[in-house]
GROMACS .gro file of N, CA, C and O in nm:
model
  548
    1MET      N    1   0.263  -2.183   1.622
    1MET     CA    2   0.175  -2.003   1.687
    1MET      C    3   0.236  -1.916   1.567
    1MET      O    4   0.322  -1.893   1.615
    2ILE      N    5   0.169  -1.811   1.486
    2ILE     CA    6   0.257  -1.672   1.461
    2ILE      C    7   0.142  -1.571   1.450
    2ILE      O    8   0.033  -1.569   1.426
    3LYS      N    9   0.248  -1.522   1.519
    3LYS     CA   10   0.172  -1.372   1.485
    3LYS      C   11   0.263  -1.209   1.424
    3LYS      O   12   0.322  -1.209   1.434
    4VAL      N   13   0.144  -1.169   1.339
    4VAL     CA   14   0.189  -0.987   1.285
    4VAL      C   15   0.164  -0.921   1.364
    4VAL      O   16   0.056  -0.919   1.366
    5ILE      N   17   0.244  -0.855   1.384
    5ILE     CA   18   0.169  -0.688   1.445
    5ILE      C   19   0.177  -0.605   1.325
    5ILE      O   20   0.289  -0.546   1.296
    6CYS      N   21   0.046  -0.599   1.304
    6CYS     CA   22   0.080  -0.452   1.190
    6CYS      C   23  -0.026  -0.350   1.144
    6CYS      O   24  -0.010  -0.290   1.267
    7GLY      N   25   0.185  -0.233   1.132
    7GLY     CA   26   0.076  -0.071   1.108
    7GLY      C   27   0.168   0.037   1.067
    7GLY      O   28   0.294  -0.048   1.074
    8LYS      N   29   0.166   0.133   1.009
    8LYS     CA   30   0.229   0.186   1.012
    8LYS      C   31   0.324   0.346   1.110
    8LYS      O   32   0.344   0.263   1.219
    9LYS      N   33   0.411   0.436   1.040
    9LYS     CA   34   0.672   0.399   1.103
    9LYS      C   35   0.492   0.454   1.245
    9LYS      O   36   0.417   0.487   1.225
   10GLY      N   37   0.589   0.404   1.325
   10GLY     CA   38   0.495   0.547   1.482
   10GLY      C   39   0.445   0.482   1.542
   10GLY      O   40   0.426   0.572   1.651
   11VAL      N   41   0.338   0.432   1.528
   11VAL     CA   42   0.242   0.317   1.583
   11VAL      C   43   0.285   0.271   1.766
   11VAL      O   44   0.200   0.232   1.836
   12GLY      N   45   0.405   0.179   1.753
   12GLY     CA   46   0.380   0.122   1.825
   12GLY      C   47   0.482  -0.023   1.779
   12GLY      O   48   0.409  -0.095   1.933
   13LYS      N   49   0.505  -0.058   1.707
   13LYS     CA   50   0.451  -0.220   1.683
   13LYS      C   51   0.521  -0.281   1.799
   13LYS      O   52   0.567  -0.391   1.850
   14THR      N   53   0.726  -0.194   1.761
   14THR     CA   54   0.855  -0.297   1.818
   14THR      C   55   0.764  -0.182   2.010
   14THR      O   56   0.819  -0.396   2.048
   15ARG      N   57   0.725  -0.150   1.986
   15ARG     CA   58   0.651  -0.112   2.237
   15ARG      C   59   0.623  -0.271   2.220
   15ARG      O   60   0.646  -0.382   2.251
   16VAL      N   61   0.516  -0.284   2.154
   16VAL     CA   62   0.432  -0.489   2.181
   16VAL      C   63   0.590  -0.559   2.149
   16VAL      O   64   0.459  -0.605   2.211
   17LEU      N   65   0.626  -0.624   2.114
   17LEU     CA   66   0.663  -0.637   2.079
   17LEU      C   67   0.792  -0.710   2.157
   17LEU      O   68   0.802  -0.782   2.246
   18VAL      N   69   0.863  -0.549   2.187
   18VAL     CA   70   0.920  -0.603   2.303
   18VAL      C   71   0.912  -0.627   2.440
   18VAL      O   72   0.957  -0.732   2.508
   19GLU      N   73   0.789  -0.634   2.444
   19GLU     CA   74   0.705  -0.648   2.597
   19GLU      C   75   0.685  -0.768   2.599
   19GLU      O   76   0.685  -0.848   2.649
   20THR      N   77   0.612  -0.791   2.462
   20THR     CA   78   0.552  -0.975   2.456
   20THR      C   79   0.717  -1.052   2.507
   20THR      O   80   0.657  -1.135   2.539
   21ALA      N   81   0.808  -0.975   2.402
   21ALA     CA   82   0.890  -1.081   2.424
   21ALA      C   83   0.988  -1.045   2.630
   21ALA      O   84   0.992  -1.176   2.681
   22ASN      N   85   0.935  -0.966   2.667
   22ASN     CA   86   0.992  -0.948   2.783
   22ASN      C   87   0.934  -1.060   2.858
   22ASN      O   88   0.959  -1.087   3.012
   23ASN      N   89   0.801  -1.073   2.848
   23ASN     CA   90   0.711  -1.088   2.911
   23ASN      C   91   0.704  -1.277   2.950
   23ASN      O   92   0.710  -1.338   3.034
   24LEU      N   93   0.681  -1.277   2.753
   24LEU     CA   94   0.752  -1.456   2.725
   24LEU      C   95   0.901  -1.549   2.840
   24LEU      O   96   0.870  -1.644   2.914
   25ALA      N   97   0.988  -1.410   2.845
   25ALA     CA   98   1.105  -1.440   2.863
   25ALA      C   99   1.086  -1.458   3.028
   25ALA      O  100   1.195  -1.533   3.096
   26SER      N  101   0.964  -1.402   3.113
   26SER     CA  102   0.957  -1.411   3.282
   26SER      C  103   0.880  -1.514   3.284
   26SER      O  104   0.895  -1.530   3.379
   27GLU      N  105   0.848  -1.552   3.219
   27GLU     CA  106   0.757  -1.733   3.235
   27GLU      C  107   0.908  -1.807   3.253
   27GLU      O  108   0.799  -1.925   3.316
   28ASN      N  109   0.978  -1.794   3.254
   28ASN     CA  110   1.020  -1.941   3.249
   28ASN      C  111   1.040  -2.032   3.192
   28ASN      O  112   1.071  -2.139   3.221
   29SER      N  113   0.996  -2.078   3.077
   29SER     CA  114   0.948  -2.162   2.971
   29SER      C  115   1.047  -2.169   2.855
   29SER      O  116   0.994  -2.299   2.808
   30GLY      N  117   1.084  -2.103   2.870
   30GLY     CA  118   1.170  -2.132   2.749
   30GLY      C  119   1.228  -2.034   2.718
   30GLY      O  120   1.270  -1.918   2.739
   31ASP      N  121   1.314  -2.109   2.616
   31ASP     CA  122   1.452  -1.917   2.623
   31ASP      C  123   1.365  -1.780   2.447
   31ASP      O  124   1.305  -1.901   2.385
   32VAL      N  125   1.392  -1.650   2.507
   32VAL     CA  126   1.333  -1.616   2.407
   32VAL      C  127   1.473  -1.510   2.273
   32VAL      O  128   1.549  -1.513   2.342
   33VAL      N  129   1.480  -1.531   2.195
   33VAL     CA  130   1.556  -1.460   2.103
   33VAL      C  131   1.417  -1.272   2.038
   33VAL      O  132   1.303  -1.288   1.966
   34PHE      N  133   1.511  -1.186   2.066
   34PHE     CA  134   1.510  -1.107   1.927
   34PHE      C  135   1.546  -1.039   1.807
   34PHE      O  136   1.684  -1.028   1.841
   35ILE      N  137   1.497  -1.036   1.705
   35ILE     CA  138   1.575  -0.989   1.578
   35ILE      C  139   1.542  -0.858   1.597
   35ILE      O  140   1.476  -0.825   1.523
   36ASP      N  141   1.657  -0.766   1.490
   36ASP     CA  142   1.627  -0.696   1.443
   36ASP      C  143   1.685  -0.643   1.372
   36ASP      O  144   1.821  -0.731   1.347
   37GLY      N  145   1.724  -0.571   1.296
   37GLY     CA  146   1.838  -0.489   1.187
   37GLY      C  147   1.964  -0.387   1.205
   37GLY      O  148   2.017  -0.353   1.086
   38THR      N  149   1.841  -0.331   1.319
   38THR     CA  150   1.925  -0.181   1.384
   38THR      C  151   2.015  -0.203   1.516
   38THR      O  152   2.091  -0.110   1.538
   39GLY      N  153   1.921  -0.279   1.634
   39GLY     CA  154   2.019  -0.327   1.724
   39GLY      C  155   1.915  -0.178   1.807
   39GLY      O  156   1.927  -0.170   1.921
   40GLN      N  157   1.883  -0.186   1.794
   40GLN     CA  158   1.763   0.021   1.868
   40GLN      C  159   1.623  -0.048   1.984
   40GLN      O  160   1.677   0.019   2.055
   41SER      N  161   1.675  -0.230   2.025
   41SER     CA  162   1.549  -0.269   2.132
   41SER      C  163   1.659  -0.309   2.196
   41SER      O  164   1.567  -0.406   2.286
   42MET      N  165   1.772  -0.329   2.132
   42MET     CA  166   1.841  -0.365   2.284
   42MET      C  167   1.843  -0.383   2.419
   42MET      O  168   1.823  -0.455   2.528
   43TYR      N  169   1.843  -0.204   2.450
   43TYR     CA  170   1.831  -0.143   2.572
   43TYR      C  171   1.737  -0.201   2.695
   43TYR      O  172   1.651  -0.185   2.737
   44ASP      N  173   1.670  -0.241   2.576
   44ASP     CA  174   1.476  -0.236   2.633
   44ASP      C  175   1.424  -0.346   2.655
   44ASP      O  176   1.311  -0.381   2.714
   45LEU      N  177   1.509  -0.524   2.628
   45LEU     CA  178   1.533  -0.620   2.649
   45LEU      C  179   1.560  -0.663   2.746
   45LEU      O  180   1.661  -0.601   2.848
   46LYS      N  181   1.461  -0.786   2.837
   46LYS     CA  182   1.537  -0.852   2.950
   46LYS      C  183   1.601  -0.873   2.936
   46LYS      O  184   1.693  -0.914   2.776
   47HIS      N  185   1.721  -0.895   3.035
   47HIS     CA  186   1.862  -0.946   3.047
   47HIS      C  187   1.867  -1.136   2.949
   47HIS      O  188   1.942  -1.190   2.905
   48LYS      N  189   1.745  -1.174   2.977
   48LYS     CA  190   1.708  -1.305   2.908
   48LYS      C  191   1.700  -1.324   2.729
   48LYS      O  192   1.661  -1.444   2.736
   49VAL      N  193   1.669  -1.235   2.782
   49VAL     CA  194   1.659  -1.256   2.624
   49VAL      C  195   1.726  -1.209   2.527
   49VAL      O  196   1.788  -1.159   2.487
   50ARG      N  197   1.846  -1.297   2.433
   50ARG     CA  198   1.876  -1.325   2.374
   50ARG      C  199   1.895  -1.224   2.202
   50ARG      O  200   1.748  -1.253   2.123
   51PHE      N  201   1.968  -1.094   2.249
   51PHE     CA  202   1.959  -0.996   2.057
   51PHE      C  203   1.996  -1.047   1.975
   51PHE      O  204   2.119  -1.097   1.971
   52ILE      N  205   1.974  -1.060   1.923
   52ILE     CA  206   2.011  -1.031   1.759
   52ILE      C  207   1.987  -0.953   1.705
   52ILE      O  208   1.949  -0.883   1.656
   53ASN      N  209   2.156  -0.874   1.671
   53ASN     CA  210   2.125  -0.709   1.537
   53ASN      C  211   2.204  -0.797   1.398
   53ASN      O  212   2.301  -0.782   1.367
   54LEU      N  213   2.101  -0.764   1.346
   54LEU     CA  214   2.122  -0.862   1.176
   54LEU      C  215   2.291  -0.782   1.129
   54LEU      O  216   2.312  -0.795   0.983
   55SER      N  217   2.233  -0.589   1.132
   55SER     CA  218   2.352  -0.518   1.089
   55SER      C  219   2.487  -0.584   1.163
   55SER      O  220   2.569  -0.543   1.032
   56GLU      N  221   2.462  -0.664   1.254
   56GLU     CA  222   2.692  -0.698   1.264
   56GLU      C  223   2.750  -0.814   1.251
   56GLU      O  224   2.866  -0.840   1.231
   57PHE      N  225   2.647  -0.854   1.178
   57PHE     CA  226   2.660  -0.978   1.083
   57PHE      C  227   2.788  -0.952   0.949
   57PHE      O  228   2.697  -0.827   0.816
   58PRO      N  229   2.871  -0.996   0.853
   58PRO     CA  230   2.896  -0.956   0.766
   58PRO      C  231   2.819  -0.935   0.601
   58PRO      O  232   2.847  -0.915   0.550
   59VAL      N  233   2.767  -1.120   0.601
   59VAL     CA  234   2.679  -1.103   0.527
   59VAL      C  235   2.507  -1.056   0.514
   59VAL      O  236   2.437  -1.132   0.592
   60ARG      N  237   2.494  -1.006   0.413
   60ARG     CA  238   2.319  -0.938   0.450
   60ARG      C  239   2.257  -1.044   0.432
   60ARG      O  240   2.286  -1.122   0.341
   61ILE      N  241   2.144  -1.037   0.551
   61ILE     CA  242   2.089  -1.148   0.559
   61ILE      C  243   1.890  -1.075   0.487
   61ILE      O  244   1.874  -1.062   0.595
   62ASN      N  245   1.909  -1.122   0.353
   62ASN     CA  246   1.750  -0.977   0.297
   62ASN      C  247   1.751  -1.023   0.185
   62ASN      O  248   1.686  -1.007   0.182
   63ARG      N  249   1.676  -1.235   0.239
   63ARG     CA  250   1.626  -1.175   0.118
   63ARG      C  251   1.532  -1.350   0.232
   63ARG      O  252   1.605  -1.442   0.295
   64ALA      N  253   1.451  -1.336   0.184
   64ALA     CA  254   1.327  -1.516   0.260
   64ALA      C  255   1.415  -1.584   0.278
   64ALA      O  256   1.401  -1.652   0.425
   65CYS      N  257   1.468  -1.698   0.173
   65CYS     CA  258   1.517  -1.804   0.208
   65CYS      C  259   1.650  -1.850   0.258
   65CYS      O  260   1.607  -1.880   0.363
   66SER      N  261   1.770  -1.690   0.284
   66SER     CA  262   1.902  -1.738   0.365
   66SER      C  263   1.820  -1.671   0.532
   66SER      O  264   1.870  -1.686   0.566
   67PHE      N  265   1.648  -1.612   0.522
   67PHE     CA  266   1.641  -1.525   0.629
   67PHE      C  267   1.581  -1.623   0.681
   67PHE      O  268   1.573  -1.704   0.881
   68LEU      N  269   1.490  -1.739   0.606
   68LEU     CA  270   1.452  -1.920   0.634
   68LEU      C  271   1.556  -2.007   0.752
   68LEU      O  272   1.567  -2.106   0.803
   69GLY      N  273   1.680  -1.977   0.721
   69GLY     CA  274   1.811  -2.067   0.737
   69GLY      C  275   1.855  -1.985   0.808
   69GLY      O  276   1.941  -2.086   0.897
   70PHE      N  277   1.857  -1.873   0.825
   70PHE     CA  278   1.949  -1.855   1.001
   70PHE      C  279   1.798  -1.877   1.092
   70PHE      O  280   1.918  -1.939   1.143
   71LEU      N  281   1.652  -1.866   1.034
   71LEU     CA  282   1.628  -1.853   1.207
   71LEU      C  283   1.669  -2.008   1.163
   71LEU      O  284   1.626  -2.042   1.327
   72CYS      N  285   1.684  -2.161   1.075
   72CYS     CA  286   1.658  -2.280   1.176
   72CYS      C  287   1.802  -2.350   1.199
   72CYS      O  288   1.822  -2.363   1.279
   73GLY      N  289   1.961  -2.195   1.152
   73GLY     CA  290   2.010  -2.216   1.256
   73GLY      C  291   2.027  -2.159   1.379
   73GLY      O  292   2.083  -2.238   1.519
   74ILE      N  293   1.968  -2.082   1.398
   74ILE     CA  294   1.902  -2.063   1.531
   74ILE      C  295   1.819  -2.176   1.596
   74ILE      O  296   1.889  -2.136   1.708
   75ILE      N  297   1.760  -2.240   1.539
   75ILE     CA  298   1.600  -2.280   1.659
   75ILE      C  299   1.746  -2.451   1.726
   75ILE      O  300   1.732  -2.485   1.771
   76SER      N  301   1.886  -2.465   1.607
   76SER     CA  302   1.946  -2.562   1.582
   76SER      C  303   2.028  -2.615   1.692
   76SER      O  304   2.071  -2.661   1.711
   77GLU      N  305   2.046  -2.484   1.669
   77GLU     CA  306   2.148  -2.441   1.822
   77GLU      C  307   2.015  -2.465   1.944
   77GLU      O  308   2.173  -2.458   2.034
   78ASP      N  309   2.005  -2.430   1.933
   78ASP     CA  310   1.890  -2.422   2.113
   78ASP      C  311   1.780  -2.481   2.120
   78ASP      O  312   1.633  -2.369   2.019
   79TYR      N  313   1.758  -2.639   2.138
   79TYR     CA  314   1.628  -2.722   2.171
   79TYR      C  315   1.548  -2.582   2.220
   79TYR      O  316   1.440  -2.681   2.268
   80ASP      N  317   1.567  -2.558   2.319
   80ASP     CA  318   1.507  -2.517   2.441
   80ASP      C  319   1.434  -2.313   2.359
   80ASP      O  320   1.332  -2.256   2.461
   81ILE      N  321   1.414  -2.248   2.233
   81ILE     CA  322   1.417  -2.195   2.255
   81ILE      C  323   1.219  -2.184   2.258
   81ILE      O  324   1.129  -2.244   2.139
   82LYS      N  325   1.159  -2.090   2.309
   82LYS     CA  326   0.974  -2.068   2.298
   82LYS      C  327   0.923  -1.939   2.183
   82LYS      O  328   0.784  -1.909   2.168
   83GLY      N  329   1.033  -1.888   2.235
   83GLY     CA  330   0.987  -1.760   2.068
   83GLY      C  331   1.119  -1.676   2.072
   83GLY      O  332   1.157  -1.710   2.075
   84VAL      N  333   1.033  -1.669   1.897
   84VAL     CA  334   1.082  -1.599   1.814
   84VAL      C  335   1.022  -1.459   1.760
   84VAL      O  336   0.933  -1.434   1.676
   85PHE      N  337   1.130  -1.399   1.822
   85PHE     CA  338   1.054  -1.176   1.776
   85PHE      C  339   1.146  -1.107   1.650
   85PHE      O  340   1.243  -1.161   1.656
   86VAL      N  341   1.095  -1.119   1.538
   86VAL     CA  342   1.151  -0.984   1.412
   86VAL      C  343   1.000  -0.832   1.420
   86VAL      O  344   0.955  -0.908   1.404
   87ASP      N  345   1.163  -0.799   1.459
   87ASP     CA  346   1.079  -0.679   1.440
   87ASP      C  347   1.116  -0.597   1.282
   87ASP      O  348   1.240  -0.591   1.291
   88ASP      N  349   1.011  -0.546   1.204
   88ASP     CA  350   1.070  -0.534   1.113
   88ASP      C  351   1.048  -0.653   1.045
   88ASP      O  352   1.197  -0.593   0.922
   89ILE      N  353   1.015  -0.732   0.985
   89ILE     CA  354   1.040  -0.821   0.836
   89ILE      C  355   1.097  -0.803   0.798
   89ILE      O  356   1.184  -0.819   0.667
   90THR      N  357   1.012  -0.728   0.746
   90THR     CA  358   1.011  -0.635   0.595
   90THR      C  359   1.084  -0.487   0.513
   90THR      O  360   1.192  -0.504   0.395
   91GLY      N  361   1.232  -0.486   0.625
   91GLY     CA  362   1.302  -0.436   0.677
   91GLY      C  363   1.320  -0.474   0.633
   91GLY      O  364   1.537  -0.447   0.616
   92ILE      N  365   1.405  -0.637   0.707
   92ILE     CA  366   1.521  -0.742   0.692
   92ILE      C  367   1.483  -0.823   0.562
   92ILE      O  368   1.628  -0.783   0.457
   93ILE      N  369   1.372  -0.824   0.482
   93ILE     CA  370   1.356  -0.965   0.423
   93ILE      C  371   1.325  -0.790   0.263
   93ILE      O  372   1.266  -0.744   0.260
   94GLU      N  373   1.390  -0.746   0.189
   94GLU     CA  374   1.442  -0.688   0.077
   94GLU      C  375   1.256  -0.728  -0.057
   94GLU      O  376   1.238  -0.705  -0.138
   95ASP      N  377   1.244  -0.923   0.038
   95ASP     CA  378   1.182  -0.915  -0.110
   95ASP      C  379   1.015  -0.849  -0.059
   95ASP      O  380   1.015  -0.771   0.021
   96GLU      N  381   0.928  -0.833  -0.196
   96GLU     CA  382   0.820  -0.795  -0.153
   96GLU      C  383   0.713  -0.901  -0.080
   96GLU      O  384   0.725  -0.989  -0.125
   97ILE      N  385   0.629  -0.812   0.002
   97ILE     CA  386   0.538  -0.874   0.087
   97ILE      C  387   0.452  -0.946   0.007
   97ILE      O  388   0.446  -1.031   0.030
   98GLU      N  389   0.429  -0.964  -0.118
   98GLU     CA  390   0.259  -1.018  -0.167
   98GLU      C  391   0.326  -1.198  -0.206
   98GLU      O  392   0.308  -1.300  -0.245
   99THR      N  393   0.524  -1.182  -0.221
   99THR     CA  394   0.565  -1.313  -0.308
   99THR      C  395   0.642  -1.342  -0.225
   99THR      O  396   0.671  -1.499  -0.160
  100LEU      N  397   0.608  -1.363  -0.021
  100LEU     CA  398   0.670  -1.504   0.095
  100LEU      C  399   0.567  -1.560   0.116
  100LEU      O  400   0.500  -1.596   0.270
  101SER      N  401   0.513  -1.570   0.098
  101SER     CA  402   0.346  -1.641   0.093
  101SER      C  403   0.487  -1.785   0.172
  101SER      O  404   0.357  -1.822   0.333
  102GLY      N  405   0.535  -1.833   0.088
  102GLY     CA  406   0.590  -1.911   0.066
  102GLY      C  407   0.701  -1.916   0.186
  102GLY      O  408   0.696  -2.011   0.281
  103PHE      N  409   0.727  -1.820   0.280
  103PHE     CA  410   0.832  -1.808   0.424
  103PHE      C  411   0.722  -1.834   0.478
  103PHE      O  412   0.801  -1.931   0.645
  104PHE      N  413   0.619  -1.759   0.518
  104PHE     CA  414   0.509  -1.782   0.578
  104PHE      C  415   0.431  -1.927   0.653
  104PHE      O  416   0.519  -2.037   0.766
  105GLU      N  417   0.451  -2.042   0.548
  105GLU     CA  418   0.448  -2.163   0.523
  105GLU      C  419   0.550  -2.188   0.592
  105GLU      O  420   0.498  -2.298   0.651
  106GLU      N  421   0.629  -2.209   0.604
  106GLU     CA  422   0.801  -2.251   0.588
  106GLU      C  423   0.841  -2.181   0.775
  106GLU      O  424   0.908  -2.297   0.797
  107VAL      N  425   0.740  -2.104   0.842
  107VAL     CA  426   0.844  -2.064   0.897
  107VAL      C  427   0.699  -2.132   1.030
  107VAL      O  428   0.678  -2.191   1.089
  108ASP      N  429   0.560  -2.128   0.900
  108ASP     CA  430   0.467  -2.183   1.028
  108ASP      C  431   0.494  -2.381   1.141
  108ASP      O  432   0.446  -2.444   1.191
  109LYS      N  433   0.499  -2.413   0.941
  109LYS     CA  434   0.547  -2.579   1.002
  109LYS      C  435   0.705  -2.542   1.146
  109LYS      O  436   0.644  -2.623   1.137
  110LEU      N  437   0.797  -2.503   1.111
  110LEU     CA  438   0.876  -2.420   1.229
  110LEU      C  439   0.811  -2.488   1.344
  110LEU      O  440   0.828  -2.501   1.470
  111SER      N  441   0.717  -2.386   1.366
  111SER     CA  442   0.650  -2.317   1.497
  111SER      C  443   0.549  -2.509   1.494
  111SER      O  444   0.569  -2.514   1.657
  112SER      N  445   0.499  -2.512   1.431
  112SER     CA  446   0.402  -2.666   1.498
  112SER      C  447   0.570  -2.773   1.496
  112SER      O  448   0.556  -2.859   1.634
  113LYS      N  449   0.661  -2.727   1.434
  113LYS     CA  450   0.772  -2.909   1.468
  113LYS      C  451   0.850  -2.859   1.610
  113LYS      O  452   0.822  -2.935   1.662
  114PHE      N  453   0.822  -2.716   1.581
  114PHE     CA  454   0.948  -2.752   1.758
  114PHE      C  455   0.869  -2.645   1.849
  114PHE      O  456   0.963  -2.611   1.965
  115ASN      N  457   0.694  -2.606   1.820
  115ASN     CA  458   0.680  -2.592   1.938
  115ASN      C  459   0.681  -2.394   1.938
  115ASN      O  460   0.712  -2.417   2.086
  116ILE      N  461   0.731  -2.336   1.893
  116ILE     CA  462   0.795  -2.219   1.885
  116ILE      C  463   0.726  -2.126   1.831
  116ILE      O  464   0.630  -2.107   1.703
  117GLU      N  465   0.713  -2.033   1.967
  117GLU     CA  466   0.634  -1.907   1.853
  117GLU      C  467   0.672  -1.828   1.798
  117GLU      O  468   0.760  -1.754   1.836
  118PHE      N  469   0.661  -1.755   1.730
  118PHE     CA  470   0.686  -1.627   1.624
  118PHE      C  471   0.559  -1.515   1.573
  118PHE      O  472   0.492  -1.475   1.597
  119HIS      N  473   0.687  -1.402   1.638
  119HIS     CA  474   0.630  -1.252   1.633
  119HIS      C  475   0.693  -1.255   1.573
  119HIS      O  476   0.801  -1.166   1.558
  120PHE      N  477   0.643  -1.110   1.442
  120PHE     CA  478   0.755  -1.033   1.348
  120PHE      C  479   0.627  -0.878   1.336
  120PHE      O  480   0.520  -0.936   1.364
  121SER      N  481   0.649  -0.764   1.365
  121SER     CA  482   0.580  -0.685   1.265
  121SER      C  483   0.619  -0.654   1.128
  121SER      O  484   0.764  -0.684   1.070
  122ILE      N  485   0.567  -0.593   1.107
  122ILE     CA  486   0.498  -0.621   0.930
  122ILE      C  487   0.477  -0.366   0.943
  122ILE      O  488   0.372  -0.433   0.965
  123GLU      N  489   0.593  -0.332   0.891
  123GLU     CA  490   0.542  -0.218   0.867
  123GLU      C  491   0.381  -0.164   0.700
  123GLU      O  492   0.500  -0.185   0.645
  124GLY      N  493   0.374  -0.104   0.745
  124GLY     CA  494   0.205  -0.081   0.606
  124GLY      C  495   0.107  -0.083   0.728
  124GLY      O  496   0.071  -0.102   0.837
  125ASP      N  497  -0.062  -0.080   0.559
  125ASP     CA  498  -0.181  -0.033   0.582
  125ASP      C  499  -0.201  -0.208   0.667
  125ASP      O  500  -0.160  -0.290   0.584
  126PRO      N  501  -0.264  -0.229   0.655
  126PRO     CA  502  -0.368  -0.361   0.847
  126PRO      C  503  -0.427  -0.372   0.654
  126PRO      O  504  -0.404  -0.514   0.693
  127GLN      N  505  -0.487  -0.310   0.640
  127GLN     CA  506  -0.628  -0.296   0.539
  127GLN      C  507  -0.580  -0.344   0.391
  127GLN      O  508  -0.641  -0.476   0.347
  128SER      N  509  -0.435  -0.307   0.364
  128SER     CA  510  -0.375  -0.416   0.185
  128SER      C  511  -0.289  -0.493   0.246
  128SER      O  512  -0.215  -0.545   0.069
  129MET      N  513  -0.267  -0.529   0.398
  129MET     CA  514  -0.229  -0.641   0.341
  129MET      C  515  -0.290  -0.849   0.285
  129MET      O  516  -0.314  -0.773   0.295
  130PRO      N  517  -0.196  -0.873   0.200
  130PRO     CA  518  -0.246  -1.057   0.184
  130PRO      C  519  -0.278  -1.163   0.288
  130PRO      O  520  -0.241  -1.082   0.371
  131ASP      N  521  -0.375  -1.156   0.229
  131ASP     CA  522  -0.464  -1.272   0.295
  131ASP      C  523  -0.408  -1.300   0.381
  131ASP      O  524  -0.437  -1.397   0.528
  132PHE      N  525  -0.300  -1.354   0.343
  132PHE     CA  526  -0.202  -1.490   0.441
  132PHE      C  527  -0.123  -1.380   0.526
  132PHE      O  528  -0.071  -1.451   0.668
  133ILE      N  529  -0.120  -1.342   0.541
  133ILE     CA  530  -0.085  -1.218   0.614
  133ILE      C  531  -0.160  -1.149   0.741
  133ILE      O  532  -0.163  -1.191   0.821
  134LYS      N  533  -0.305  -1.148   0.674
  134LYS     CA  534  -0.447  -1.117   0.719
  134LYS      C  535  -0.433  -1.278   0.793
  134LYS      O  536  -0.485  -1.163   0.955
  135ALA      N  537  -0.440  -1.343   0.830
  135ALA     CA  538  -0.462  -1.442   0.916
  135ALA      C  539  -0.404  -1.527   1.016
  135ALA      O  540  -0.412  -1.518   1.139
  136TYR      N  541  -0.247  -1.364   1.056
  136TYR     CA  542  -0.141  -1.367   1.176
  136TYR      C  543  -0.173  -1.283   1.216
  136TYR      O  544  -0.176  -1.248   1.360
  137TYR      N  545  -0.293  -1.166   1.233
  137TYR     CA  546  -0.321  -1.053   1.311
  137TYR      C  547  -0.359  -1.159   1.375
  137TYR      O  548  -0.464  -1.248   1.480
   0.00000   0.00000   0.00000
């Protein structure tokens, strides 16, 4: 399953992601991973949520292909992952949103194969998003 939370800056997308991640972690049904590029959410997450701040890595993971590889590495390291939360995917991946159809198709395959929920936040007007994004609202 892929779920996208889309909205303009300041509407509470990160808060919703954090609350959902914390709730999933409380269910004790598997591990939960929260990824962002700034570290701002680290103290809002429960200690059971594995937090990854991409700005701490020496290599920029700023393309869809490299970020997909990063996700695969996380999954291959821990087969108990139940949920992956990515705050501001378009801030992490510098590719244009219209070109991310293949990325979401591959994430959907990962989700099905490993039974993982993926949650992404995207900054922007929900009505102007491409149809492949709207399918995940």
